[in-house]
Amino acid sequence: MLPPRLLWRDPRPVPRFNRQEPVTLIVRDPGFHEPADGDACWRFGYHCRTHDRPYRRESCGAGPHLVALHCEEHGPESMWPQPHMLLFPEGFDPPLSDAQLARLRARWDDVEA
């Protein structure tokens, strides 16, 4: 359904008052753990792979950030595209097809129902 490696960067310009450098999220990667319904994971955080340290909004280092979801049990973990990502689909790299976006939006509609 989704490409094996999928990145997302917010396409909106960063506000001038926020000195945050560009942040790219790794949504999926072939080397990452693929979550399953049976996983009992409960401790997550974000890890900046560019600066090799935890990512906590502007505090991990200078320059652009490449951020991945990090599970304490499994390490780097793929995630489902979040609703805010679906509001700005032009941020996906590679771009998603209309059919892929429709399936993702339908999945979130099912979760919210």
PDB file of N, CA and C in Angstrom:
ATOM      1  N   MET A   1       0.821  -1.199   0.000  1.00  0.00           N
ATOM      2  CA  MET A   1       0.000   0.000   0.000  1.00  0.00           C
ATOM      3  C   MET A   1       0.864   1.262   0.000  1.00  0.00           C
ATOM      4  N   LEU A   2       1.814   1.361   0.927  1.00  0.00           N
ATOM      5  CA  LEU A   2       2.691   2.533   0.987  1.00  0.00           C
ATOM      6  C   LEU A   2       4.084   2.164   0.496  1.00  0.00           C
ATOM      7  N   PRO A   3       4.834   3.147   0.024  1.00  0.00           N
ATOM      8  CA  PRO A   3       6.209   2.846  -0.389  1.00  0.00           C
ATOM      9  C   PRO A   3       7.030   2.351   0.801  1.00  0.00           C
ATOM     10  N   PRO A   4       8.069   1.541   0.570  1.00  0.00           N
ATOM     11  CA  PRO A   4       8.867   1.016   1.683  1.00  0.00           C
ATOM     12  C   PRO A   4       9.574   2.114   2.476  1.00  0.00           C
ATOM     13  N   ARG A   5       9.990   3.187   1.827  1.00  0.00           N
ATOM     14  CA  ARG A   5      10.596   4.325   2.534  1.00  0.00           C
ATOM     15  C   ARG A   5       9.757   5.547   2.225  1.00  0.00           C
ATOM     16  N   LEU A   6       9.247   6.166   3.273  1.00  0.00           N
ATOM     17  CA  LEU A   6       8.368   7.316   3.114  1.00  0.00           C
ATOM     18  C   LEU A   6       8.774   8.394   4.106  1.00  0.00           C
ATOM     19  N   LEU A   7       9.003   9.591   3.603  1.00  0.00           N
ATOM     20  CA  LEU A   7       9.364  10.743   4.425  1.00  0.00           C
ATOM     21  C   LEU A   7       8.253  11.780   4.348  1.00  0.00           C
ATOM     22  N   TRP A   8       8.194  12.667   5.336  1.00  0.00           N
ATOM     23  CA  TRP A   8       7.239  13.778   5.295  1.00  0.00           C
ATOM     24  C   TRP A   8       7.890  15.012   5.916  1.00  0.00           C
ATOM     25  N   ARG A   9       7.767  16.132   5.212  1.00  0.00           N
ATOM     26  CA  ARG A   9       8.214  17.425   5.731  1.00  0.00           C
ATOM     27  C   ARG A   9       7.068  18.407   5.537  1.00  0.00           C
ATOM     28  N   ASP A  10       6.747  19.145   6.581  1.00  0.00           N
ATOM     29  CA  ASP A  10       5.671  20.131   6.503  1.00  0.00           C
ATOM     30  C   ASP A  10       6.005  21.132   5.403  1.00  0.00           C
ATOM     31  N   PRO A  11       5.156  21.243   4.375  1.00  0.00           N
ATOM     32  CA  PRO A  11       5.466  22.132   3.257  1.00  0.00           C
ATOM     33  C   PRO A  11       5.249  23.608   3.563  1.00  0.00           C
ATOM     34  N   ARG A  12       4.606  23.906   4.689  1.00  0.00           N
ATOM     35  CA  ARG A  12       4.381  25.315   5.038  1.00  0.00           C
ATOM     36  C   ARG A  12       5.695  25.947   5.466  1.00  0.00           C
ATOM     37  N   PRO A  13       5.874  27.236   5.163  1.00  0.00           N
ATOM     38  CA  PRO A  13       7.126  27.889   5.590  1.00  0.00           C
ATOM     39  C   PRO A  13       7.195  27.992   7.116  1.00  0.00           C
ATOM     40  N   VAL A  14       8.398  27.881   7.647  1.00  0.00           N
ATOM     41  CA  VAL A  14       8.616  28.014   9.089  1.00  0.00           C
ATOM     42  C   VAL A  14       8.435  29.482   9.460  1.00  0.00           C
ATOM     43  N   PRO A  15       7.626  29.780  10.481  1.00  0.00           N
ATOM     44  CA  PRO A  15       7.439  31.190  10.873  1.00  0.00           C
ATOM     45  C   PRO A  15       8.766  31.835  11.269  1.00  0.00           C
ATOM     46  N   ARG A  16       8.904  33.118  10.984  1.00  0.00           N
ATOM     47  CA  ARG A  16      10.145  33.834  11.277  1.00  0.00           C
ATOM     48  C   ARG A  16      10.459  33.853  12.769  1.00  0.00           C
ATOM     49  N   PHE A  17       9.444  33.872  13.628  1.00  0.00           N
ATOM     50  CA  PHE A  17       9.699  33.913  15.070  1.00  0.00           C
ATOM     51  C   PHE A  17      10.152  32.561  15.610  1.00  0.00           C
ATOM     52  N   ASN A  18       9.998  31.492  14.842  1.00  0.00           N
ATOM     53  CA  ASN A  18      10.422  30.163  15.256  1.00  0.00           C
ATOM     54  C   ASN A  18      11.721  29.840  14.527  1.00  0.00           C
ATOM     55  N   ARG A  19      12.811  29.749  15.228  1.00  0.00           N
ATOM     56  CA  ARG A  19      14.123  29.527  14.620  1.00  0.00           C
ATOM     57  C   ARG A  19      14.378  28.057  14.279  1.00  0.00           C
ATOM     58  N   GLN A  20      13.347  27.229  14.385  1.00  0.00           N
ATOM     59  CA  GLN A  20      13.479  25.805  14.108  1.00  0.00           C
ATOM     60  C   GLN A  20      13.947  25.569  12.677  1.00  0.00           C
ATOM     61  N   GLU A  21      14.937  24.719  12.533  1.00  0.00           N
ATOM     62  CA  GLU A  21      15.393  24.310  11.212  1.00  0.00           C
ATOM     63  C   GLU A  21      14.395  23.309  10.632  1.00  0.00           C
ATOM     64  N   PRO A  22      14.425  23.062   9.325  1.00  0.00           N
ATOM     65  CA  PRO A  22      13.483  22.099   8.738  1.00  0.00           C
ATOM     66  C   PRO A  22      13.573  20.721   9.395  1.00  0.00           C
ATOM     67  N   VAL A  23      12.408  20.115   9.586  1.00  0.00           N
ATOM     68  CA  VAL A  23      12.304  18.799  10.196  1.00  0.00           C
ATOM     69  C   VAL A  23      11.658  17.856   9.186  1.00  0.00           C
ATOM     70  N   THR A  24      12.329  16.747   8.899  1.00  0.00           N
ATOM     71  CA  THR A  24      11.768  15.703   8.045  1.00  0.00           C
ATOM     72  C   THR A  24      11.524  14.485   8.923  1.00  0.00           C
ATOM     73  N   LEU A  25      10.299  13.966   8.881  1.00  0.00           N
ATOM     74  CA  LEU A  25       9.952  12.772   9.649  1.00  0.00           C
ATOM     75  C   LEU A  25      10.077  11.542   8.756  1.00  0.00           C
ATOM     76  N   ILE A  26      10.693  10.497   9.289  1.00  0.00           N
ATOM     77  CA  ILE A  26      10.737   9.215   8.591  1.00  0.00           C
ATOM     78  C   ILE A  26       9.454   8.482   8.983  1.00  0.00           C
ATOM     79  N   VAL A  27       8.538   8.361   8.051  1.00  0.00           N
ATOM     80  CA  VAL A  27       7.271   7.691   8.325  1.00  0.00           C
ATOM     81  C   VAL A  27       7.445   6.178   8.233  1.00  0.00           C
ATOM     82  N   ARG A  28       8.145   5.734   7.195  1.00  0.00           N
ATOM     83  CA  ARG A  28       8.400   4.303   7.005  1.00  0.00           C
ATOM     84  C   ARG A  28       9.822   4.121   6.503  1.00  0.00           C
ATOM     85  N   ASP A  29      10.434   3.007   6.906  1.00  0.00           N
ATOM     86  CA  ASP A  29      11.767   2.664   6.423  1.00  0.00           C
ATOM     87  C   ASP A  29      11.894   1.136   6.493  1.00  0.00           C
ATOM     88  N   PRO A  30      12.482   0.509   5.457  1.00  0.00           N
ATOM     89  CA  PRO A  30      12.588  -0.956   5.465  1.00  0.00           C
ATOM     90  C   PRO A  30      13.370  -1.508   6.653  1.00  0.00           C
ATOM     91  N   GLY A  31      14.301  -0.750   7.219  1.00  0.00           N
ATOM     92  CA  GLY A  31      15.090  -1.236   8.344  1.00  0.00           C
ATOM     93  C   GLY A  31      14.445  -1.013   9.699  1.00  0.00           C
ATOM     94  N   PHE A  32      13.276  -0.372   9.732  1.00  0.00           N
ATOM     95  CA  PHE A  32      12.601  -0.067  10.991  1.00  0.00           C
ATOM     96  C   PHE A  32      11.647  -1.202  11.376  1.00  0.00           C
ATOM     97  N   HIS A  33      11.374  -1.303  12.667  1.00  0.00           N
ATOM     98  CA  HIS A  33      10.384  -2.258  13.148  1.00  0.00           C
ATOM     99  C   HIS A  33       9.020  -1.868  12.582  1.00  0.00           C
ATOM    100  N   GLU A  34       8.286  -2.851  12.103  1.00  0.00           N
ATOM    101  CA  GLU A  34       6.927  -2.626  11.597  1.00  0.00           C
ATOM    102  C   GLU A  34       5.957  -2.986  12.714  1.00  0.00           C
ATOM    103  N   PRO A  35       5.237  -2.006  13.276  1.00  0.00           N
ATOM    104  CA  PRO A  35       4.350  -2.299  14.403  1.00  0.00           C
ATOM    105  C   PRO A  35       3.227  -3.261  14.015  1.00  0.00           C
ATOM    106  N   ALA A  36       2.825  -4.072  14.988  1.00  0.00           N
ATOM    107  CA  ALA A  36       1.734  -5.029  14.795  1.00  0.00           C
ATOM    108  C   ALA A  36       0.750  -4.877  15.945  1.00  0.00           C
ATOM    109  N   ASP A  37      -0.462  -5.382  15.748  1.00  0.00           N
ATOM    110  CA  ASP A  37      -1.496  -5.259  16.779  1.00  0.00           C
ATOM    111  C   ASP A  37      -1.089  -5.916  18.095  1.00  0.00           C
ATOM    112  N   GLY A  38      -0.279  -6.951  18.049  1.00  0.00           N
ATOM    113  CA  GLY A  38       0.109  -7.663  19.257  1.00  0.00           C
ATOM    114  C   GLY A  38       1.244  -7.011  20.039  1.00  0.00           C
ATOM    115  N   ASP A  39       1.861  -5.969  19.489  1.00  0.00           N
ATOM    116  CA  ASP A  39       2.964  -5.304  20.190  1.00  0.00           C
ATOM    117  C   ASP A  39       2.458  -4.632  21.464  1.00  0.00           C
ATOM    118  N   ALA A  40       3.217  -4.778  22.522  1.00  0.00           N
ATOM    119  CA  ALA A  40       2.859  -4.157  23.800  1.00  0.00           C
ATOM    120  C   ALA A  40       3.744  -2.940  24.062  1.00  0.00           C
ATOM    121  N   CYS A  41       4.096  -2.235  23.031  1.00  0.00           N
ATOM    122  CA  CYS A  41       4.968  -1.066  23.174  1.00  0.00           C
ATOM    123  C   CYS A  41       4.208   0.058  23.882  1.00  0.00           C
ATOM    124  N   TRP A  42       4.906   0.730  24.754  1.00  0.00           N
ATOM    125  CA  TRP A  42       4.250   1.837  25.429  1.00  0.00           C
ATOM    126  C   TRP A  42       5.170   3.035  25.635  1.00  0.00           C
ATOM    127  N   ARG A  43       6.470   2.889  25.451  1.00  0.00           N
ATOM    128  CA  ARG A  43       7.390   4.021  25.623  1.00  0.00           C
ATOM    129  C   ARG A  43       7.991   4.410  24.297  1.00  0.00           C
ATOM    130  N   PHE A  44       7.613   5.598  23.838  1.00  0.00           N
ATOM    131  CA  PHE A  44       8.081   6.112  22.557  1.00  0.00           C
ATOM    132  C   PHE A  44       8.678   7.495  22.737  1.00  0.00           C
ATOM    133  N   GLY A  45       9.496   7.867  21.812  1.00  0.00           N
ATOM    134  CA  GLY A  45      10.029   9.216  21.722  1.00  0.00           C
ATOM    135  C   GLY A  45      10.486   9.431  20.293  1.00  0.00           C
ATOM    136  N   TYR A  46      10.999  10.595  20.028  1.00  0.00           N
ATOM    137  CA  TYR A  46      11.541  10.884  18.701  1.00  0.00           C
ATOM    138  C   TYR A  46      13.049  11.015  18.820  1.00  0.00           C
ATOM    139  N   HIS A  47      13.737  10.522  17.798  1.00  0.00           N
ATOM    140  CA  HIS A  47      15.194  10.550  17.790  1.00  0.00           C
ATOM    141  C   HIS A  47      15.652  11.219  16.499  1.00  0.00           C
ATOM    142  N   CYS A  48      16.529  12.219  16.630  1.00  0.00           N
ATOM    143  CA  CYS A  48      17.082  12.897  15.461  1.00  0.00           C
ATOM    144  C   CYS A  48      18.263  12.079  14.959  1.00  0.00           C
ATOM    145  N   ARG A  49      18.110  11.525  13.758  1.00  0.00           N
ATOM    146  CA  ARG A  49      19.172  10.696  13.194  1.00  0.00           C
ATOM    147  C   ARG A  49      20.309  11.552  12.643  1.00  0.00           C
ATOM    148  N   THR A  50      20.036  12.805  12.320  1.00  0.00           N
ATOM    149  CA  THR A  50      21.084  13.706  11.847  1.00  0.00           C
ATOM    150  C   THR A  50      22.078  14.005  12.955  1.00  0.00           C
ATOM    151  N   HIS A  51      21.563  14.293  14.152  1.00  0.00           N
ATOM    152  CA  HIS A  51      22.411  14.690  15.276  1.00  0.00           C
ATOM    153  C   HIS A  51      22.618  13.570  16.286  1.00  0.00           C
ATOM    154  N   ASP A  52      22.029  12.392  16.044  1.00  0.00           N
ATOM    155  CA  ASP A  52      22.152  11.217  16.900  1.00  0.00           C
ATOM    156  C   ASP A  52      21.859  11.521  18.368  1.00  0.00           C
ATOM    157  N   ARG A  53      20.677  12.078  18.583  1.00  0.00           N
ATOM    158  CA  ARG A  53      20.234  12.357  19.957  1.00  0.00           C
ATOM    159  C   ARG A  53      18.721  12.496  19.993  1.00  0.00           C
ATOM    160  N   PRO A  54      18.137  12.436  21.180  1.00  0.00           N
ATOM    161  CA  PRO A  54      16.679  12.616  21.274  1.00  0.00           C
ATOM    162  C   PRO A  54      16.272  13.966  20.682  1.00  0.00           C
ATOM    163  N   TYR A  55      15.108  13.973  20.049  1.00  0.00           N
ATOM    164  CA  TYR A  55      14.591  15.210  19.446  1.00  0.00           C
ATOM    165  C   TYR A  55      13.446  15.729  20.294  1.00  0.00           C
ATOM    166  N   ARG A  56      13.608  16.968  20.766  1.00  0.00           N
ATOM    167  CA  ARG A  56      12.577  17.609  21.581  1.00  0.00           C
ATOM    168  C   ARG A  56      12.352  19.039  21.127  1.00  0.00           C
ATOM    169  N   ARG A  57      12.056  19.234  19.879  1.00  0.00           N
ATOM    170  CA  ARG A  57      11.748  20.559  19.331  1.00  0.00           C
ATOM    171  C   ARG A  57      12.833  21.587  19.628  1.00  0.00           C
ATOM    172  N   GLU A  58      13.691  21.807  18.694  1.00  0.00           N
ATOM    173  CA  GLU A  58      14.744  22.813  18.708  1.00  0.00           C
ATOM    174  C   GLU A  58      15.901  22.511  19.651  1.00  0.00           C
ATOM    175  N   SER A  59      15.897  21.387  20.349  1.00  0.00           N
ATOM    176  CA  SER A  59      16.930  21.210  21.358  1.00  0.00           C
ATOM    177  C   SER A  59      17.984  20.169  20.978  1.00  0.00           C
ATOM    178  N   CYS A  60      17.968  19.658  19.749  1.00  0.00           N
ATOM    179  CA  CYS A  60      18.900  18.567  19.468  1.00  0.00           C
ATOM    180  C   CYS A  60      20.128  19.009  18.684  1.00  0.00           C
ATOM    181  N   GLY A  61      20.160  20.185  18.121  1.00  0.00           N
ATOM    182  CA  GLY A  61      21.334  20.634  17.383  1.00  0.00           C
ATOM    183  C   GLY A  61      20.956  21.566  16.255  1.00  0.00           C
ATOM    184  N   ALA A  62      21.939  22.174  15.660  1.00  0.00           N
ATOM    185  CA  ALA A  62      21.710  23.131  14.588  1.00  0.00           C
ATOM    186  C   ALA A  62      21.585  22.412  13.256  1.00  0.00           C
ATOM    187  N   GLY A  63      20.850  23.014  12.356  1.00  0.00           N
ATOM    188  CA  GLY A  63      20.698  22.469  11.015  1.00  0.00           C
ATOM    189  C   GLY A  63      19.447  21.639  10.875  1.00  0.00           C
ATOM    190  N   PRO A  64      19.177  21.154   9.656  1.00  0.00           N
ATOM    191  CA  PRO A  64      17.983  20.339   9.417  1.00  0.00           C
ATOM    192  C   PRO A  64      17.996  19.058  10.246  1.00  0.00           C
ATOM    193  N   HIS A  65      16.812  18.562  10.542  1.00  0.00           N
ATOM    194  CA  HIS A  65      16.645  17.367  11.366  1.00  0.00           C
ATOM    195  C   HIS A  65      15.989  16.262  10.554  1.00  0.00           C
ATOM    196  N   LEU A  66      16.458  15.027  10.720  1.00  0.00           N
ATOM    197  CA  LEU A  66      15.827  13.838  10.164  1.00  0.00           C
ATOM    198  C   LEU A  66      15.392  13.011  11.364  1.00  0.00           C
ATOM    199  N   VAL A  67      14.086  12.984  11.626  1.00  0.00           N
ATOM    200  CA  VAL A  67      13.555  12.476  12.884  1.00  0.00           C
ATOM    201  C   VAL A  67      12.779  11.177  12.655  1.00  0.00           C
ATOM    202  N   ALA A  68      12.995  10.213  13.550  1.00  0.00           N
ATOM    203  CA  ALA A  68      12.302   8.932  13.501  1.00  0.00           C
ATOM    204  C   ALA A  68      11.635   8.654  14.842  1.00  0.00           C
ATOM    205  N   LEU A  69      10.511   7.945  14.782  1.00  0.00           N
ATOM    206  CA  LEU A  69       9.866   7.453  15.990  1.00  0.00           C
ATOM    207  C   LEU A  69      10.765   6.370  16.576  1.00  0.00           C
ATOM    208  N   HIS A  70      10.967   6.401  17.887  1.00  0.00           N
ATOM    209  CA  HIS A  70      11.867   5.453  18.531  1.00  0.00           C
ATOM    210  C   HIS A  70      11.133   4.764  19.679  1.00  0.00           C
ATOM    211  N   CYS A  71      11.036   3.439  19.587  1.00  0.00           N
ATOM    212  CA  CYS A  71      10.407   2.627  20.623  1.00  0.00           C
ATOM    213  C   CYS A  71      11.507   2.114  21.547  1.00  0.00           C
ATOM    214  N   GLU A  72      11.269   2.177  22.852  1.00  0.00           N
ATOM    215  CA  GLU A  72      12.281   1.707  23.801  1.00  0.00           C
ATOM    216  C   GLU A  72      12.568   0.215  23.621  1.00  0.00           C
ATOM    217  N   GLU A  73      11.563  -0.547  23.223  1.00  0.00           N
ATOM    218  CA  GLU A  73      11.728  -1.993  23.077  1.00  0.00           C
ATOM    219  C   GLU A  73      12.319  -2.391  21.724  1.00  0.00           C
ATOM    220  N   HIS A  74      11.860  -1.760  20.629  1.00  0.00           N
ATOM    221  CA  HIS A  74      12.237  -2.179  19.278  1.00  0.00           C
ATOM    222  C   HIS A  74      13.229  -1.268  18.573  1.00  0.00           C
ATOM    223  N   GLY A  75      13.472  -0.088  19.088  1.00  0.00           N
ATOM    224  CA  GLY A  75      14.330   0.871  18.394  1.00  0.00           C
ATOM    225  C   GLY A  75      13.518   1.658  17.377  1.00  0.00           C
ATOM    226  N   PRO A  76      14.126   2.058  16.255  1.00  0.00           N
ATOM    227  CA  PRO A  76      13.391   2.838  15.260  1.00  0.00           C
ATOM    228  C   PRO A  76      12.169   2.067  14.766  1.00  0.00           C
ATOM    229  N   GLU A  77      11.055   2.773  14.662  1.00  0.00           N
ATOM    230  CA  GLU A  77       9.798   2.117  14.313  1.00  0.00           C
ATOM    231  C   GLU A  77       9.052   2.927  13.263  1.00  0.00           C
ATOM    232  N   SER A  78       8.520   2.223  12.259  1.00  0.00           N
ATOM    233  CA  SER A  78       7.671   2.878  11.272  1.00  0.00           C
ATOM    234  C   SER A  78       6.379   3.317  11.939  1.00  0.00           C
ATOM    235  N   MET A  79       5.736   4.340  11.388  1.00  0.00           N
ATOM    236  CA  MET A  79       4.478   4.827  11.945  1.00  0.00           C
ATOM    237  C   MET A  79       3.492   5.060  10.805  1.00  0.00           C
ATOM    238  N   TRP A  80       2.220   5.131  11.161  1.00  0.00           N
ATOM    239  CA  TRP A  80       1.211   5.485  10.169  1.00  0.00           C
ATOM    240  C   TRP A  80       1.242   6.986   9.967  1.00  0.00           C
ATOM    241  N   PRO A  81       1.029   7.446   8.733  1.00  0.00           N
ATOM    242  CA  PRO A  81       0.926   8.893   8.521  1.00  0.00           C
ATOM    243  C   PRO A  81      -0.168   9.476   9.415  1.00  0.00           C
ATOM    244  N   GLN A  82       0.137  10.557  10.077  1.00  0.00           N
ATOM    245  CA  GLN A  82      -0.769  11.183  11.023  1.00  0.00           C
ATOM    246  C   GLN A  82      -1.744  12.118  10.315  1.00  0.00           C
ATOM    247  N   PRO A  83      -2.879  12.440  10.964  1.00  0.00           N
ATOM    248  CA  PRO A  83      -3.872  13.303  10.311  1.00  0.00           C
ATOM    249  C   PRO A  83      -3.313  14.636   9.812  1.00  0.00           C
ATOM    250  N   HIS A  84      -2.416  15.261  10.578  1.00  0.00           N
ATOM    251  CA  HIS A  84      -1.873  16.549  10.110  1.00  0.00           C
ATOM    252  C   HIS A  84      -1.035  16.373   8.842  1.00  0.00           C
ATOM    253  N   MET A  85      -0.433  15.207   8.662  1.00  0.00           N
ATOM    254  CA  MET A  85       0.320  14.942   7.435  1.00  0.00           C
ATOM    255  C   MET A  85      -0.626  14.837   6.242  1.00  0.00           C
ATOM    256  N   LEU A  86      -1.801  14.261   6.476  1.00  0.00           N
ATOM    257  CA  LEU A  86      -2.762  14.097   5.395  1.00  0.00           C
ATOM    258  C   LEU A  86      -3.382  15.426   4.975  1.00  0.00           C
ATOM    259  N   LEU A  87      -3.317  16.433   5.843  1.00  0.00           N
ATOM    260  CA  LEU A  87      -3.784  17.772   5.466  1.00  0.00           C
ATOM    261  C   LEU A  87      -2.826  18.435   4.484  1.00  0.00           C
ATOM    262  N   PHE A  88      -1.569  18.015   4.492  1.00  0.00           N
ATOM    263  CA  PHE A  88      -0.543  18.590   3.619  1.00  0.00           C
ATOM    264  C   PHE A  88       0.179  17.465   2.884  1.00  0.00           C
ATOM    265  N   PRO A  89      -0.532  16.745   1.998  1.00  0.00           N
ATOM    266  CA  PRO A  89       0.061  15.577   1.339  1.00  0.00           C
ATOM    267  C   PRO A  89       1.233  15.914   0.429  1.00  0.00           C
ATOM    268  N   GLU A  90       1.379  17.171   0.043  1.00  0.00           N
ATOM    269  CA  GLU A  90       2.512  17.538  -0.805  1.00  0.00           C
ATOM    270  C   GLU A  90       3.838  17.423  -0.058  1.00  0.00           C
ATOM    271  N   GLY A  91       3.804  17.207   1.255  1.00  0.00           N
ATOM    272  CA  GLY A  91       5.020  17.030   2.037  1.00  0.00           C
ATOM    273  C   GLY A  91       5.611  15.636   1.966  1.00  0.00           C
ATOM    274  N   PHE A  92       4.877  14.666   1.388  1.00  0.00           N
ATOM    275  CA  PHE A  92       5.382  13.299   1.318  1.00  0.00           C
ATOM    276  C   PHE A  92       6.440  13.147   0.232  1.00  0.00           C
ATOM    277  N   ASP A  93       7.457  12.349   0.531  1.00  0.00           N
ATOM    278  CA  ASP A  93       8.514  12.035  -0.428  1.00  0.00           C
ATOM    279  C   ASP A  93       8.790  10.536  -0.334  1.00  0.00           C
ATOM    280  N   PRO A  94       8.494   9.735  -1.325  1.00  0.00           N
ATOM    281  CA  PRO A  94       7.927  10.092  -2.619  1.00  0.00           C
ATOM    282  C   PRO A  94       6.458  10.480  -2.483  1.00  0.00           C
ATOM    283  N   PRO A  95       5.940  11.234  -3.473  1.00  0.00           N
ATOM    284  CA  PRO A  95       4.531  11.637  -3.414  1.00  0.00           C
ATOM    285  C   PRO A  95       3.614  10.415  -3.398  1.00  0.00           C
ATOM    286  N   LEU A  96       2.511  10.526  -2.668  1.00  0.00           N
ATOM    287  CA  LEU A  96       1.533   9.442  -2.630  1.00  0.00           C
ATOM    288  C   LEU A  96       0.507   9.651  -3.731  1.00  0.00           C
ATOM    289  N   SER A  97      -0.004   8.555  -4.256  1.00  0.00           N
ATOM    290  CA  SER A  97      -1.037   8.631  -5.289  1.00  0.00           C
ATOM    291  C   SER A  97      -2.368   9.018  -4.641  1.00  0.00           C
ATOM    292  N   ASP A  98      -3.310   9.410  -5.449  1.00  0.00           N
ATOM    293  CA  ASP A  98      -4.647   9.740  -4.944  1.00  0.00           C
ATOM    294  C   ASP A  98      -5.274   8.528  -4.257  1.00  0.00           C
ATOM    295  N   ALA A  99      -5.062   7.339  -4.820  1.00  0.00           N
ATOM    296  CA  ALA A  99      -5.614   6.120  -4.225  1.00  0.00           C
ATOM    297  C   ALA A  99      -4.990   5.847  -2.848  1.00  0.00           C
ATOM    298  N   GLN A 100      -3.681   6.032  -2.720  1.00  0.00           N
ATOM    299  CA  GLN A 100      -3.018   5.822  -1.427  1.00  0.00           C
ATOM    300  C   GLN A 100      -3.540   6.814  -0.388  1.00  0.00           C
ATOM    301  N   LEU A 101      -3.679   8.080  -0.776  1.00  0.00           N
ATOM    302  CA  LEU A 101      -4.205   9.093   0.154  1.00  0.00           C
ATOM    303  C   LEU A 101      -5.637   8.766   0.565  1.00  0.00           C
ATOM    304  N   ALA A 102      -6.443   8.335  -0.384  1.00  0.00           N
ATOM    305  CA  ALA A 102      -7.834   7.996  -0.074  1.00  0.00           C
ATOM    306  C   ALA A 102      -7.896   6.845   0.930  1.00  0.00           C
ATOM    307  N   ARG A 103      -7.036   5.818   0.755  1.00  0.00           N
ATOM    308  CA  ARG A 103      -7.017   4.686   1.701  1.00  0.00           C
ATOM    309  C   ARG A 103      -6.583   5.128   3.096  1.00  0.00           C
ATOM    310  N   LEU A 104      -5.583   6.002   3.166  1.00  0.00           N
ATOM    311  CA  LEU A 104      -5.125   6.486   4.471  1.00  0.00           C
ATOM    312  C   LEU A 104      -6.198   7.315   5.161  1.00  0.00           C
ATOM    313  N   ARG A 105      -6.846   8.186   4.410  1.00  0.00           N
ATOM    314  CA  ARG A 105      -7.909   9.012   4.997  1.00  0.00           C
ATOM    315  C   ARG A 105      -9.067   8.136   5.470  1.00  0.00           C
ATOM    316  N   ALA A 106      -9.413   7.118   4.696  1.00  0.00           N
ATOM    317  CA  ALA A 106     -10.489   6.203   5.094  1.00  0.00           C
ATOM    318  C   ALA A 106     -10.107   5.460   6.372  1.00  0.00           C
ATOM    319  N   ARG A 107      -8.837   5.084   6.484  1.00  0.00           N
ATOM    320  CA  ARG A 107      -8.378   4.384   7.701  1.00  0.00           C
ATOM    321  C   ARG A 107      -8.548   5.281   8.930  1.00  0.00           C
ATOM    322  N   TRP A 108      -8.182   6.559   8.812  1.00  0.00           N
ATOM    323  CA  TRP A 108      -8.340   7.480   9.944  1.00  0.00           C
ATOM    324  C   TRP A 108      -9.815   7.717  10.253  1.00  0.00           C
ATOM    325  N   ASP A 109     -10.654   7.763   9.215  1.00  0.00           N
ATOM    326  CA  ASP A 109     -12.104   7.912   9.448  1.00  0.00           C
ATOM    327  C   ASP A 109     -12.635   6.729  10.228  1.00  0.00           C
ATOM    328  N   ASP A 110     -12.142   5.506   9.910  1.00  0.00           N
ATOM    329  CA  ASP A 110     -12.574   4.299  10.648  1.00  0.00           C
ATOM    330  C   ASP A 110     -12.111   4.345  12.099  1.00  0.00           C
ATOM    331  N   VAL A 111     -10.911   4.842  12.341  1.00  0.00           N
ATOM    332  CA  VAL A 111     -10.378   4.926  13.705  1.00  0.00           C
ATOM    333  C   VAL A 111     -11.184   5.918  14.534  1.00  0.00           C
ATOM    334  N   GLU A 112     -11.551   7.046  13.924  1.00  0.00           N
ATOM    335  CA  GLU A 112     -12.296   8.073  14.651  1.00  0.00           C
ATOM    336  C   GLU A 112     -13.749   7.700  14.886  1.00  0.00           C
ATOM    337  N   ALA A 113     -14.285   6.773  14.080  1.00  0.00           N
ATOM    338  CA  ALA A 113     -15.711   6.401  14.209  1.00  0.00           C
ATOM    339  C   ALA A 113     -15.963   5.503  15.396  1.00  0.00           C
TER     340      ALA A 113
END
